[in-house]
Coordinates of C-alpha atoms in Angstrom, one line a residue:
M152 CA -98.4 -10.0 -64.5
A153 CA -95.9 -11.4 -63.0
K154 CA -93.4 -14.0 -65.3
G155 CA -92.8 -17.3 -63.8
I156 CA -90.7 -20.1 -64.6
I157 CA -91.6 -24.2 -63.6
I158 CA -88.3 -26.0 -63.6
Y159 CA -89.0 -30.0 -62.9
Q160 CA -87.0 -33.2 -62.6
S161 CA -88.9 -36.2 -63.7
K162 CA -88.3 -39.8 -63.6
Y163 CA -91.3 -41.3 -65.0
G164 CA -93.4 -39.0 -65.8
S165 CA -96.0 -37.8 -63.0
T166 CA -93.8 -34.5 -62.0
K167 CA -93.6 -33.6 -66.1
K168 CA -97.4 -34.3 -66.2
Y169 CA -98.1 -31.6 -63.1
A170 CA -95.4 -29.2 -64.7
Q171 CA -97.7 -29.3 -67.8
W172 CA -100.8 -28.6 -66.0
L173 CA -99.0 -25.9 -64.3
K174 CA -97.8 -24.4 -67.2
E175 CA -101.3 -24.8 -68.9
E176 CA -103.0 -22.6 -65.6
T177 CA -100.0 -20.2 -65.3
G178 CA -98.4 -19.5 -69.1
F179 CA -95.2 -19.9 -67.2
D180 CA -92.4 -21.7 -69.0
V181 CA -91.5 -24.8 -68.3
I182 CA -87.4 -26.1 -68.2
E183 CA -86.3 -29.5 -66.9
A184 CA -83.8 -28.9 -64.2
K185 CA -80.9 -30.9 -65.9
R186 CA -81.0 -28.2 -68.7
A187 CA -80.9 -25.2 -66.8
K188 CA -78.1 -23.1 -66.0
A189 CA -77.1 -20.9 -62.9
D190 CA -78.7 -17.7 -64.9
T191 CA -82.6 -19.8 -65.9
M192 CA -84.2 -17.9 -63.2
N193 CA -83.3 -14.3 -64.4
G194 CA -85.3 -12.4 -65.2
Y195 CA -88.7 -14.4 -63.7
D196 CA -90.8 -13.2 -60.7
T197 CA -91.4 -16.0 -59.7
V198 CA -89.9 -20.0 -59.3
V199 CA -91.6 -23.4 -59.0
L200 CA -89.5 -26.6 -58.6
C201 CA -91.4 -29.6 -59.1
G202 CA -89.6 -32.9 -58.2
A203 CA -90.9 -36.4 -57.5
V204 CA -89.9 -37.7 -54.1
Y205 CA -87.1 -40.2 -53.8
A206 CA -85.9 -42.1 -50.6
S207 CA -87.4 -38.9 -49.0
G208 CA -85.1 -36.3 -51.3
I209 CA -87.2 -34.4 -53.7
A210 CA -85.3 -34.7 -56.8
G211 CA -83.9 -31.1 -58.7
I212 CA -84.0 -29.4 -55.2
S213 CA -80.0 -29.3 -55.6
Y214 CA -80.6 -27.0 -58.2
L215 CA -82.1 -24.5 -55.8
R216 CA -79.4 -25.1 -53.1
K217 CA -77.0 -24.5 -55.7
N218 CA -78.4 -21.4 -56.9
K219 CA -80.4 -20.2 -53.4
N220 CA -78.6 -16.2 -53.8
A221 CA -80.4 -16.5 -57.6
L222 CA -84.2 -16.5 -55.7
S223 CA -83.8 -14.0 -53.6
G224 CA -86.8 -11.6 -54.1
K225 CA -88.3 -13.9 -56.1
H226 CA -92.0 -15.8 -55.3
T227 CA -90.4 -19.6 -54.7
A228 CA -92.4 -22.9 -54.1
V229 CA -91.3 -26.3 -54.6
F230 CA -94.1 -28.9 -55.5
C231 CA -93.0 -32.4 -55.1
V232 CA -94.4 -35.3 -56.3
G233 CA -94.7 -39.2 -54.7
A234 CA -96.9 -42.3 -55.0
S235 CA -98.1 -42.0 -51.4
P236 CA -101.5 -40.4 -50.6
Y237 CA -100.9 -36.7 -49.1
D238 CA -100.1 -37.2 -45.7
D239 CA -99.3 -34.1 -42.9
K240 CA -96.5 -35.7 -41.3
A241 CA -94.8 -37.1 -44.0
L242 CA -94.8 -33.7 -45.6
E243 CA -93.4 -32.0 -42.8
E244 CA -90.9 -34.8 -42.8
I245 CA -90.3 -34.3 -46.1
K246 CA -89.8 -30.6 -45.8
N247 CA -87.4 -31.0 -42.4
H248 CA -85.3 -33.3 -44.7
N249 CA -84.6 -31.2 -47.9
L250 CA -85.6 -27.9 -46.7
K251 CA -83.1 -26.7 -44.6
D252 CA -80.6 -23.2 -44.2
D253 CA -81.8 -20.6 -46.5
L254 CA -84.0 -23.2 -48.1
K255 CA -86.4 -23.9 -45.0
D256 CA -88.9 -21.0 -45.4
L257 CA -89.9 -22.3 -49.1
P258 CA -93.4 -23.3 -49.3
L259 CA -93.5 -26.9 -50.3
F260 CA -96.8 -28.6 -52.1
Y261 CA -97.8 -32.0 -52.7
G262 CA -99.6 -33.8 -55.3
R263 CA -100.0 -37.6 -55.6
G264 CA -97.8 -39.3 -58.6
A265 CA -98.1 -43.1 -60.2
W266 CA -96.8 -46.5 -59.6
D267 CA -95.5 -49.0 -62.7
E268 CA -93.5 -51.5 -61.8
D269 CA -93.1 -52.6 -65.1
A270 CA -91.8 -48.6 -66.2
M271 CA -89.2 -48.8 -63.0
T272 CA -85.2 -49.5 -63.1
F273 CA -84.5 -52.9 -62.3
T274 CA -82.5 -50.8 -58.7
D275 CA -86.1 -48.9 -58.0
R276 CA -88.2 -52.0 -58.7
T277 CA -85.3 -54.2 -55.9
M278 CA -85.6 -51.5 -53.9
C279 CA -89.4 -51.4 -54.1
R280 CA -89.4 -54.9 -53.0
M281 CA -87.0 -54.6 -50.9
L282 CA -89.5 -52.3 -48.8
Q283 CA -92.6 -53.9 -49.7
K284 CA -91.0 -56.9 -47.9
S285 CA -90.0 -55.2 -45.0
V286 CA -93.7 -53.6 -44.6
R287 CA -95.3 -57.0 -44.9
K288 CA -93.7 -58.4 -41.4
K289 CA -95.5 -55.0 -39.7
D290 CA -99.3 -55.5 -38.7
P291 CA -101.3 -53.7 -41.0
S292 CA -103.1 -52.3 -38.6
E293 CA -100.2 -50.3 -37.6
Y294 CA -99.2 -49.3 -41.2
E295 CA -98.6 -45.5 -41.6
P296 CA -100.4 -44.2 -45.0
W297 CA -97.7 -44.6 -47.3
M298 CA -97.3 -48.1 -45.6
T299 CA -101.0 -48.9 -46.6
A300 CA -100.6 -47.2 -50.3
L301 CA -97.6 -49.4 -50.7
M302 CA -98.6 -52.8 -50.1
C303 CA -101.9 -51.9 -52.2
A304 CA -100.1 -51.0 -55.4
V305 CA -98.4 -54.1 -55.7
G306 CA -98.0 -55.7 -58.7
Q307 CA -100.8 -52.9 -59.7
K308 CA -100.2 -49.9 -62.7
C309 CA -101.9 -47.0 -60.4
D310 CA -102.2 -43.5 -62.0
W311 CA -103.1 -41.4 -59.4
T312 CA -101.8 -37.6 -60.6
D313 CA -104.6 -35.1 -60.6
K314 CA -105.0 -31.0 -60.9
K315 CA -106.7 -30.3 -57.3
Y316 CA -103.3 -31.4 -56.0
L317 CA -102.3 -28.0 -58.1
E318 CA -104.5 -26.0 -56.5
P319 CA -103.3 -24.9 -53.4
L320 CA -100.3 -24.3 -55.3
L321 CA -102.3 -21.9 -57.7
D322 CA -103.9 -20.0 -54.4
Y323 CA -99.8 -19.5 -53.5
I324 CA -98.9 -18.0 -57.0
E325 CA -102.1 -15.9 -57.3
Q326 CA -100.8 -14.1 -53.7
G327 CA -97.1 -13.0 -55.2
K328 CA -98.7 -11.3 -58.5

């Protein structure tokens, strides 16, 4: 049986929740990206990076980029988590922004996270409010899916995490065994 590792970076907990669910399904080891060393991936056949999306960047992707040589010959995937509903176009933009050069062939999967303004840092909350203010100026009939989600979440506590988002990733992992 293939041995795998899940490397994750989570700020508010949704990504960590997905990493734990993935561990339950696969039996893979789990480690936070900030604790991972250059040789952390040694001895593993499968590597999954789970990272939240912040301002179109995937948290933890820098670990893979710095250690891309260690990915050679490994079944590798990236699972990103965001507050927006799944959208093919948005996911393609995230992939193009984050998975460049040697990482461009890595498959990217997506799971919807949570929203809790009370738990956000002052900076994150301020940035979200500025973004909401700019979106509010647009005609709602022209909103992109992420804009609709952003405006609906204002002042709410929402948890959209769901194990169903892991199914395509689990299929991909199974194919690599």
